[in-house]
């Protein structure tokens, strides 16, 4: 369905090789291919616009125009720009308090509950002693889901159907302190960013927890609206980062670029399976090719 | 409140601002460069996708007359399907619900059950998601909530066996409707897609024409990947319609326009909330308004 960007670009530049100089028009055609490619990857329209403007300025510099391999030189500019926006390296969790509270928030069905359990497992493997908290009391069987996942990985889950989310979080803080847990992972109900009452609930939970990490869980298949969601959640809660789930599919994941661009907050983990061990630290430099819809061009670029 | 009123009420504010501007720009005019770009932006931001957006804009340029009316016509043409459900002459009416993870399948099963129960029908829900933690419990709660029988096995059981039992149960007890909830699966996972085909096959063993409807649940926030999802699910289990969920958020579900145009799959229902009554039959005209609002 998607033609390789690299092929398109070589086509754009090849048309003129042999006929001498590369012109501004060639560069603009190339920019257009990048623009389309990013839109097909679901990078937000406004982000794409600003991004390509930036690339255009750089590409019109001497380098590309003079280069013998303009397509590669051009891809390098695009790629460097992507990496610049997304950051070079993985940003780890910053856990300072004891117990260190982590809040998982997001839209309905994005993967919060699963990610809570995955993260608990990951931290346990690192020798930490996490406690899970079932603060979604709305979605049918959400508590059961977390309890089952907790059992699978041998992590306790604080839950009580007769309490409100805020009450259960208060209780969990006490439980963690009295049982010597060093991390508190709180699963919250899915909610729309425009649901005022539900967003207030998160602010209340935040006040009680004073969390070290507030992670917005975002579905990799999400389209243009991701920036609205990310912006509003960030404005209300001052997020510390994102988890992008369902990266095991074939979504290009343009959402990663968009949310980082509009909030400046890093993606810390990606979900790579519905199984409990499918969570990995996110390495931004490795994702540029996927967003651009290119194979491994790293080696190609290294030759430039 | 009908769907149209419901959506209109929600859109009142936006209609006065951006949509209003587009209306002013387009009404009684042909498309000029400025409006073309503004419209392009609007459609892309609604997840309609580059190709279908270009298609719409080109069609618009060909048309004479009021650009706004033309735009509506073009979109309605794309969505012009028979959205009636394929109800068999003899019950049970078997519906299978499929889709990628977390789109709203189980919830939509509950909502569909409620719709049929309200029509005085007897409904069987099949808990054929035996993989996701507490998926069975979730469906059982929906069954209780709306008054439908839930047929389930234990976690990890064969989904096809659950579907088979549910259909057998409906046949034996003269139930009107069977709704099969399946596990979320990414279309790229070959073994899971094969598992889904098996559910399909096993149901056919009991009733050759079944499932009479195979509904693909697409989350309105889905971007361009939705098109690939629809394509592969259609190839695997012959999807007959789409349930577009979470339209109560700010996403527009524009990818379903690309799906309708390129794959010919109609939208049959939309989800507008988490409650049992938050499912509506699809109304193309109301959808056009959603799509071109900001
Ligand atoms: N393939 C895949 N599936 C995932 C991933 N993360 C979560 N899921 C699946 O996505 C679906 C939704 O996950 P949940 O954890 O229930 O999502 P949630 O955000 O807690 O949902 P609500 O509580 O209803 O808002 C489930 O089927 C999960 O198995 C992932 O990284 N890859
Ligand atoms: N706002 C809103 N939320 C919805 C809608 N439909 C479903 N949801 C929510 O989306 C989340 C996921 O719904 P489920 O029905 O569990 O999704 P699913 O497709 O069965 O998920 P898996 O079985 O894990 O793949 C839940 O929190 C639902 O309450 C809708 O139309 N609007
Ligand atoms: Mg959850
Ligand atoms: Mg489900």
XYZ file of C-alpha atoms and ligand atoms in Angstrom:
664
model
C 0.000 0.000 0.000
C 2.798 2.407 0.784
C 5.515 2.872 -1.742
C 8.891 3.195 -0.181
C 9.855 6.797 0.428
C 13.386 6.054 -0.485
C 12.324 4.809 -3.915
C 10.198 7.881 -4.471
C 13.053 10.144 -3.524
C 15.554 8.438 -5.737
C 13.059 8.831 -8.543
C 12.733 12.538 -7.884
C 16.464 13.046 -7.896
C 17.278 10.563 -10.621
C 15.191 12.398 -13.175
C 17.843 15.018 -13.310
C 21.078 13.164 -12.803
C 22.935 13.234 -16.058
C 21.222 16.467 -16.912
C 23.427 18.421 -14.615
C 22.382 20.599 -11.718
C 19.836 19.980 -9.085
C 17.346 22.751 -8.815
C 15.127 24.160 -6.138
C 12.232 22.521 -7.855
C 13.779 19.076 -7.363
C 14.162 19.753 -3.696
C 10.568 20.914 -3.474
C 9.372 17.760 -5.186
C 11.357 15.723 -2.725
C 9.873 17.688 0.139
C 6.424 16.878 -1.151
C 7.183 13.172 -1.052
C 8.345 13.491 2.530
C 5.217 15.400 3.403
C 2.962 12.723 1.961
C 4.941 10.009 3.613
C 4.593 11.648 7.014
C 0.870 12.184 6.540
C 0.463 8.528 5.607
C 2.253 7.714 8.832
C -0.340 9.811 10.740
C 1.998 12.566 11.777
C -0.239 15.503 12.590
C -0.912 17.892 9.697
C 0.350 20.963 11.500
C 3.449 19.192 12.718
C 4.144 18.016 9.171
C 3.858 21.545 7.853
C 6.353 22.954 10.305
C 8.616 19.983 9.893
C 8.885 20.218 6.121
C 9.379 23.990 6.236
C 12.363 23.372 8.415
C 13.711 20.633 6.174
C 13.221 22.799 3.121
C 15.414 25.539 4.526
C 18.167 23.115 5.344
C 17.927 21.247 2.062
C 18.173 24.387 0.009
C 21.588 24.920 1.507
C 24.541 24.054 -0.655
C 24.960 20.491 0.542
C 22.091 18.877 -1.272
C 22.331 21.029 -4.345
C 26.003 20.242 -4.787
C 25.952 16.623 -3.710
C 26.598 13.722 -6.046
C 24.119 11.659 -4.060
C 21.404 14.235 -3.446
C 18.765 11.671 -2.452
C 20.918 10.282 0.312
C 22.030 13.695 1.408
C 18.400 14.727 1.531
C 17.251 11.698 3.490
C 20.020 12.389 5.946
C 18.687 15.889 6.555
C 15.173 14.563 7.068
C 16.333 11.844 9.355
C 18.561 14.113 11.418
C 15.670 16.502 11.824
C 13.412 13.687 13.035
C 15.959 12.514 15.533
C 16.518 16.059 16.704
C 12.831 16.417 17.521
C 12.437 13.013 19.108
C 15.685 13.047 21.046
C 18.685 10.791 20.644
C 18.427 8.417 23.523
C 16.011 6.629 25.779
C 14.664 8.605 28.728
C 14.394 6.304 31.710
C 11.865 6.544 34.511
C 12.745 9.021 37.228
C 11.723 7.419 40.481
C 12.744 9.469 43.490
C 10.267 8.922 46.290
C 9.831 5.799 48.334
C 7.385 4.424 47.490
C 7.631 5.975 44.034
C 4.145 6.557 42.600
C 3.478 6.017 38.885
C 0.153 7.031 37.370
C -1.074 5.490 34.123
C -3.636 7.590 32.239
C -5.222 7.735 28.807
C -8.133 7.299 26.465
C -10.364 4.229 26.567
C -8.775 1.034 25.319
C -5.295 2.475 24.775
C -3.637 -0.222 26.878
C -3.321 1.251 30.396
C -4.194 -1.813 32.442
C -1.984 -4.125 30.418
C 0.878 -1.615 30.558
C 0.586 -1.286 34.356
C 1.117 -5.020 34.698
C 3.902 -5.086 32.113
C 5.707 -2.269 33.887
C 5.308 -3.981 37.251
C 6.876 -7.081 35.794
C 9.750 -5.147 34.270
C 10.495 -3.345 37.533
C 10.224 -6.534 39.536
C 12.822 -8.092 37.288
C 15.087 -5.162 38.109
C 14.774 -6.131 41.764
C 12.152 -3.567 42.722
C 9.097 -4.327 44.814
C 6.040 -2.822 43.117
C 2.398 -2.675 44.185
C -0.463 -2.357 41.691
C -3.528 -0.238 42.380
C -6.888 -0.816 40.686
C -8.341 2.689 40.464
C -10.627 1.996 37.506
C -13.977 1.309 39.111
C -16.070 2.143 36.060
C -15.195 -0.166 33.211
C -16.826 -3.595 33.680
C -14.334 -6.113 35.104
C -11.412 -3.672 34.996
C -10.515 -4.626 38.571
C -10.672 -8.365 37.771
C -8.423 -7.758 34.805
C -5.711 -6.103 36.884
C -6.043 -8.664 39.688
C -5.593 -11.509 37.216
C -2.580 -9.865 35.645
C -1.156 -9.185 39.118
C -1.511 -12.872 39.974
C 0.269 -13.885 36.801
C 3.343 -11.888 37.727
C 3.161 -12.277 41.489
C 2.487 -8.639 42.322
C -0.149 -7.620 44.857
C -3.081 -5.509 43.689
C -4.888 -3.099 45.990
C -8.574 -3.167 45.115
C -11.962 -2.584 46.691
C -15.206 -2.377 44.765
C -16.827 -0.340 47.520
C -14.426 2.542 47.357
C -14.073 5.460 44.997
C -10.923 5.763 42.872
C -9.646 8.537 45.130
C -10.261 6.463 48.268
C -8.545 3.409 46.849
C -5.480 5.452 45.965
C -5.324 6.822 49.519
C -5.540 3.305 50.893
C -2.867 2.084 48.511
C -0.392 4.711 49.690
C -0.805 3.401 53.249
C -0.539 -0.218 52.156
C 2.647 0.489 50.228
C 4.223 2.240 53.177
C 3.245 -0.394 55.719
C 4.334 -3.316 53.549
C 7.611 -1.814 52.393
C 6.770 -1.556 48.679
C 9.031 0.813 46.791
C 6.833 1.501 43.743
C 3.135 2.173 43.394
C 1.611 1.703 39.929
C -1.876 3.138 39.618
C -4.221 1.999 36.836
C -6.903 4.578 36.086
C -10.086 4.337 34.025
C -10.008 5.264 30.362
C -11.459 8.710 29.730
C -11.907 11.309 27.053
C -9.818 14.452 27.449
C -12.997 16.479 27.030
C -14.748 14.752 29.938
C -14.433 17.468 32.552
C -15.573 15.416 35.525
C -13.268 12.518 34.735
C -10.306 14.813 34.136
C -10.923 16.415 37.528
C -10.778 12.982 39.086
C -7.268 12.517 37.703
C -6.203 15.862 39.119
C -7.467 14.752 42.516
C -5.631 11.455 42.323
C -2.504 13.313 41.322
C -2.774 15.557 44.353
C -2.919 12.585 46.702
C -0.169 10.609 45.023
C 2.337 13.295 44.130
C 3.538 10.908 41.446
C 7.111 10.653 40.163
C 5.775 9.607 36.790
C 2.502 10.352 35.016
C 2.474 8.411 31.782
C -0.071 8.904 29.031
C -0.726 5.637 27.229
C -1.217 6.216 23.506
C -2.223 3.690 20.847
C 0.303 3.515 17.983
C -2.570 3.276 15.492
C -3.929 6.651 16.519
C -4.440 9.285 13.856
C -4.492 13.052 13.693
C -6.386 13.607 16.929
C -3.522 12.297 19.083
C -2.100 15.789 19.479
C -5.334 17.127 20.962
C -5.439 14.334 23.489
C -1.774 14.639 24.401
C -1.981 18.415 24.729
C -5.010 18.382 27.014
C -3.733 15.580 29.244
C -0.398 17.388 29.493
C -1.993 20.726 30.313
C -4.132 19.191 33.037
C -1.616 16.823 34.579
C 1.854 17.912 33.468
C 2.773 14.504 32.120
C 6.260 13.087 32.556
C 6.082 11.005 29.404
C 4.278 8.575 27.140
C 3.905 4.892 26.537
C 3.037 4.036 22.934
C 1.332 0.651 22.728
C 0.548 -1.842 19.971
C 3.801 -1.191 18.161
C 3.845 -4.884 17.232
C 1.425 -4.129 14.389
C 2.213 -2.364 11.136
C 1.164 1.139 12.146
C 3.918 3.517 11.175
C 3.672 5.317 14.486
C 3.703 8.920 13.309
C 1.910 9.630 16.561
C 5.254 9.325 18.317
C 6.603 12.323 16.470
C 3.413 14.335 16.916
C 3.060 13.953 20.661
C 6.705 14.637 21.346
C 6.553 17.678 19.081
C 3.503 19.268 20.702
C 4.322 18.503 24.341
C 8.086 18.191 24.403
C 7.646 15.161 26.659
C 9.457 11.922 25.829
C 8.083 8.525 24.908
C 9.585 6.289 27.587
C 8.298 2.855 26.621
C 6.662 1.060 23.740
C 4.272 -1.895 23.954
C 5.200 -4.703 21.602
C 2.768 -7.505 22.436
C -0.455 -8.223 24.253
C 1.585 -10.562 26.433
C 2.831 -9.455 29.792
C 6.476 -9.153 28.799
C 5.794 -6.981 25.751
C 7.148 -3.662 27.032
C 10.441 -2.125 25.952
C 12.320 1.082 26.647
C 11.876 3.411 23.684
C 14.888 4.354 21.581
C 13.929 7.357 19.465
C 16.825 7.077 17.047
C 15.600 3.678 15.920
C 12.116 4.784 14.976
C 12.803 7.415 12.310
C 12.935 4.886 9.479
C 9.635 3.338 10.472
C 7.873 6.695 10.503
C 9.349 7.540 7.138
C 8.324 4.173 5.768
C 11.841 3.215 4.856
C 13.787 0.043 5.281
C 17.064 0.170 7.070
C 18.683 3.214 5.552
C 21.054 3.699 8.410
C 23.795 1.832 6.640
C 23.090 3.772 3.466
C 23.355 7.076 5.220
C 26.537 6.118 6.966
C 28.185 5.940 3.575
C 27.325 9.544 2.801
C -32.943 12.548 21.268
C -32.245 11.216 17.784
C -28.744 10.810 16.544
C -28.863 13.814 14.337
C -29.989 16.116 17.106
C -27.517 14.554 19.445
C -24.598 15.258 17.147
C -25.872 18.654 16.186
C -26.121 19.717 19.794
C -22.554 18.634 20.381
C -21.429 20.510 17.325
C -23.254 23.745 17.907
C -20.224 25.606 19.110
C -17.892 24.390 16.424
C -20.426 25.107 13.736
C -20.389 28.717 14.762
C -16.634 28.895 14.416
C -14.622 26.843 11.999
C -17.333 24.944 10.222
C -19.154 28.202 9.884
C -16.129 29.632 8.171
C -15.934 26.749 5.742
C -19.618 27.045 5.018
C -19.129 30.718 4.314
C -16.144 29.967 2.138
C -17.807 27.268 0.117
C -21.423 28.230 -0.034
C -22.571 29.365 -3.441
C -19.013 29.287 -4.765
C -16.700 27.116 -6.693
C -13.493 25.917 -5.138
C -10.580 28.365 -5.225
C -7.001 27.747 -4.104
C -7.445 29.129 -0.629
C -10.572 27.153 0.149
C -9.058 24.090 -1.439
C -6.176 24.211 0.983
C -8.408 24.857 3.955
C -10.651 21.968 3.041
C -7.688 19.703 2.450
C -6.396 20.495 5.903
C -9.792 19.794 7.419
C -10.173 16.424 5.742
C -6.630 15.292 6.486
C -7.064 16.273 10.109
C -10.223 14.192 10.195
C -8.061 11.161 9.209
C -9.629 10.870 5.758
C -6.140 10.245 4.359
C -4.250 11.847 1.507
C -5.673 9.753 -1.310
C -9.334 10.007 -0.457
C -8.905 13.697 0.334
C -7.406 14.269 -3.109
C -10.235 12.291 -4.646
C -12.819 14.458 -2.912
C -11.080 17.682 -3.895
C -10.755 16.635 -7.527
C -14.385 15.654 -7.695
C -15.272 18.965 -6.160
C -13.355 20.856 -8.814
C -15.278 19.058 -11.547
C -18.624 20.052 -10.152
C -20.452 23.242 -10.921
C -22.629 25.030 -8.474
C -22.603 25.409 -4.738
C -19.341 23.929 -3.420
C -20.777 23.113 -0.027
C -23.672 21.174 -1.451
C -21.313 19.441 -3.850
C -19.021 18.441 -1.024
C -21.899 16.866 0.846
C -23.007 15.057 -2.281
C -19.563 13.618 -2.894
C -19.178 12.358 0.648
C -22.684 10.934 0.669
C -21.913 9.151 -2.594
C -18.952 7.477 -0.957
C -21.097 6.453 1.989
C -24.057 5.463 -0.095
C -24.555 1.868 0.998
C -27.428 -0.211 2.080
C -26.850 -0.255 5.825
C -29.723 -2.615 6.617
C -28.755 -5.641 8.637
C -28.763 -8.962 6.848
C -31.337 -10.615 9.118
C -32.054 -14.207 8.061
C -35.646 -15.383 7.553
C -35.159 -17.995 10.242
C -33.588 -17.145 13.593
C -31.044 -17.097 15.059
C -29.440 -14.023 13.546
C -25.719 -14.557 14.099
C -23.389 -11.562 14.410
C -19.653 -11.824 14.845
C -17.731 -8.851 16.202
C -14.055 -8.492 15.293
C -11.253 -5.948 15.395
C -7.837 -4.958 16.699
C -7.157 -4.571 20.422
C -9.122 -2.140 22.523
C -11.417 -0.672 19.887
C -14.636 -1.396 21.776
C -15.740 -4.862 20.649
C -16.976 -6.188 23.966
C -18.772 -2.943 24.784
C -20.365 -2.900 21.325
C -21.541 -6.501 21.832
C -23.244 -5.371 25.022
C -24.797 -2.367 23.294
C -26.014 -4.454 20.344
C -27.541 -6.959 22.756
C -29.343 -4.121 24.495
C -30.699 -2.870 21.175
C -32.147 -6.292 20.316
C -33.474 -6.915 23.820
C -35.275 -3.583 23.608
C -36.882 -4.828 20.400
C -38.231 -7.777 22.400
C -35.700 -10.295 21.078
C -33.892 -12.981 23.032
C -30.120 -12.597 22.830
C -27.182 -14.942 23.411
C -23.718 -13.479 23.902
C -20.752 -15.734 23.124
C -17.608 -15.057 25.164
C -15.182 -16.127 22.458
C -12.442 -13.871 23.783
C -10.808 -16.473 25.979
C -7.421 -14.733 25.887
C -7.670 -11.252 27.427
C -7.619 -11.227 31.230
C -11.196 -10.900 32.539
C -12.724 -10.521 29.081
C -15.239 -13.226 29.998
C -16.174 -11.452 33.236
C -16.562 -8.204 31.318
C -19.018 -9.754 28.878
C -20.902 -11.447 31.735
C -21.445 -8.077 33.372
C -22.821 -6.775 30.065
C -25.087 -9.819 29.802
C -26.530 -9.132 33.241
C -26.841 -5.454 32.567
C -28.874 -5.827 29.372
C -30.626 -9.153 29.997
C -28.819 -11.485 27.610
C -27.617 -15.060 28.184
C -23.851 -15.425 28.152
C -22.270 -18.646 26.911
C -18.697 -19.024 28.090
C -15.932 -21.531 28.648
C -12.894 -21.058 30.827
C -10.007 -18.720 30.098
C -7.680 -20.160 27.484
C -10.366 -22.380 25.921
C -10.871 -22.680 22.164
C -12.819 -19.622 20.943
C -14.382 -21.623 18.121
C -15.844 -24.092 20.616
C -17.462 -21.232 22.539
C -19.009 -19.834 19.367
C -20.210 -23.283 18.367
C -21.875 -23.832 21.744
C -23.529 -20.429 21.663
C -25.055 -21.070 18.247
C -26.119 -24.569 19.316
C -27.696 -23.099 22.422
C -29.609 -20.532 20.387
C -30.854 -23.195 17.980
C -31.964 -25.489 20.804
C -33.726 -22.736 22.747
C -35.114 -20.772 19.836
C -33.167 -17.644 20.633
C -33.373 -14.767 18.170
C -29.873 -13.363 18.113
C -26.333 -14.614 18.781
C -23.563 -12.064 19.197
C -20.023 -13.410 19.236
C -17.386 -11.319 21.018
C -13.874 -12.137 19.832
C -10.462 -11.272 21.229
C -8.712 -8.178 19.979
C -6.002 -9.070 17.488
C -3.692 -7.141 15.259
C -4.330 -7.978 11.619
C -0.614 -8.639 11.160
C -0.680 -11.735 13.390
C -1.216 -14.638 11.038
C -1.981 -17.275 13.662
C -4.571 -15.077 15.372
C -6.257 -14.273 12.070
C -6.357 -17.990 11.349
C -7.979 -18.566 14.730
C -10.655 -16.067 13.735
C -11.249 -17.867 10.446
C -11.764 -21.031 12.444
C -14.490 -19.381 14.518
C -16.115 -18.328 11.280
C -15.911 -21.834 9.824
C -17.250 -23.535 12.917
C -20.280 -21.257 13.028
C -20.962 -22.130 9.389
C -21.025 -25.790 10.299
C -24.113 -25.120 12.375
C -25.746 -22.547 10.100
C -24.312 -22.324 6.561
C -25.283 -18.667 6.034
C -23.921 -17.576 9.386
C -22.460 -15.337 10.562
C -25.025 -13.149 8.832
C -23.119 -10.073 9.838
C -19.430 -9.779 10.613
C -18.895 -6.355 12.087
C -15.456 -4.781 12.284
C -15.047 -2.380 15.171
C -12.969 0.669 14.283
C -12.013 3.220 16.893
C -12.738 6.754 15.634
C -9.266 7.840 16.715
C -7.660 5.392 14.290
C -5.426 6.829 11.611
C -4.341 5.441 8.265
C -3.714 1.984 9.685
C -7.484 1.517 9.767
C -7.481 0.943 6.031
C -5.049 -1.971 6.282
C -7.008 -3.355 9.218
C -10.221 -3.347 7.221
C -8.561 -4.862 4.177
C -7.052 -7.791 6.013
C -10.050 -8.502 8.255
C -12.250 -8.404 5.174
C -10.065 -10.918 3.407
C -10.014 -13.180 6.451
C -13.655 -13.207 7.559
C -15.614 -11.233 4.990
C -16.496 -8.155 7.033
C -20.014 -6.908 6.209
C -20.020 -3.663 8.112
C -18.258 -1.341 10.499
C -19.061 -0.191 13.984
C -17.320 3.147 14.423
C -16.779 3.676 18.161
C -15.756 6.572 20.386
C -17.286 9.258 18.194
C -18.133 11.066 21.426
C -14.482 12.128 21.580
C -12.933 14.758 19.362
C -11.709 12.353 16.664
C -13.743 12.238 13.478
C -13.358 8.696 12.197
C -12.502 9.920 8.711
C -10.599 6.738 7.943
C -13.962 5.004 7.493
C -14.455 7.201 4.439
C -11.308 5.761 2.897
C -12.475 2.289 3.914
C -15.880 2.821 2.329
C -14.394 4.193 -0.880
C -11.563 1.715 -1.351
C -13.020 -1.441 0.139
C -16.740 -0.888 -0.121
C -17.421 -1.682 3.518
C -20.353 0.308 4.917
C -20.531 1.827 8.380
C -23.538 0.297 10.123
C -23.366 1.617 13.664
C -21.621 4.293 15.615
C -20.670 4.264 19.291
C -21.052 7.521 21.164
C -20.262 6.595 24.750
C -19.652 3.834 27.264
C -23.237 3.143 28.273
C -25.551 0.445 26.936
C -27.709 2.924 25.045
C -24.782 4.678 23.382
C -25.021 2.866 20.057
C -26.805 4.327 17.030
C -27.501 3.145 13.527
C -25.261 5.045 11.158
C -26.663 8.219 9.633
C -24.519 9.429 6.685
C -25.779 13.008 6.768
C -25.005 13.460 10.423
C -21.602 11.944 9.788
C -20.818 14.514 7.110
C -21.422 17.229 9.652
C -19.093 15.537 12.136
C -16.425 15.111 9.526
C -16.180 18.679 8.353
C -16.435 20.329 11.708
C -13.475 21.305 13.809
N -0.891 -6.206 20.369
C -0.841 -5.458 21.459
N -1.934 -5.350 22.213
C -1.872 -4.587 23.324
C -0.720 -3.876 23.702
N -0.986 -3.214 24.848
C -2.279 -3.494 25.154
N -2.830 -4.321 24.244
C -4.194 -4.845 24.147
O -5.065 -3.748 24.002
C -6.328 -4.023 24.580
C -6.700 -2.948 25.560
O -5.778 -3.006 26.644
P -6.166 -2.554 28.112
O -4.927 -2.651 28.935
O -7.366 -3.257 28.591
O -6.508 -1.036 27.812
P -7.016 0.073 28.822
O -6.414 1.344 28.382
O -6.762 -0.348 30.220
O -8.573 0.054 28.517
P -9.750 0.757 29.367
O -9.427 0.483 30.793
O -10.980 0.093 28.896
O -9.695 2.196 29.020
C -6.188 -5.406 25.198
O -6.675 -6.352 24.268
C -4.696 -5.570 25.361
O -4.309 -6.926 25.331
C 0.447 -3.985 22.865
O 1.497 -3.390 23.087
N 0.320 -4.794 21.757
N -16.042 7.049 24.931
C -16.324 5.842 24.428
N -15.737 4.766 24.957
C -16.027 3.550 24.439
C -16.931 3.388 23.358
N -16.998 2.073 23.073
C -16.169 1.447 23.947
N -15.578 2.329 24.782
C -14.589 2.076 25.846
O -13.412 1.592 25.246
C -12.721 0.716 26.133
C -12.439 -0.574 25.412
O -13.680 -1.220 25.146
P -13.825 -2.785 25.026
O -15.216 -3.068 24.641
O -13.269 -3.474 26.200
O -12.853 -3.021 23.783
P -12.465 -4.379 23.093
O -12.335 -4.099 21.662
O -13.406 -5.448 23.506
O -11.025 -4.635 23.732
P -10.173 -5.989 23.675
O -11.131 -7.110 23.860
O -9.187 -5.838 24.776
O -9.529 -5.981 22.331
C -13.621 0.559 27.333
O -13.153 1.427 28.341
C -14.977 1.003 26.837
O -15.783 1.524 27.875
C -17.544 4.578 22.806
O -18.331 4.556 21.851
N -17.199 5.768 23.387
Mg -8.057 -0.527 31.818
Mg -13.066 -7.294 24.354
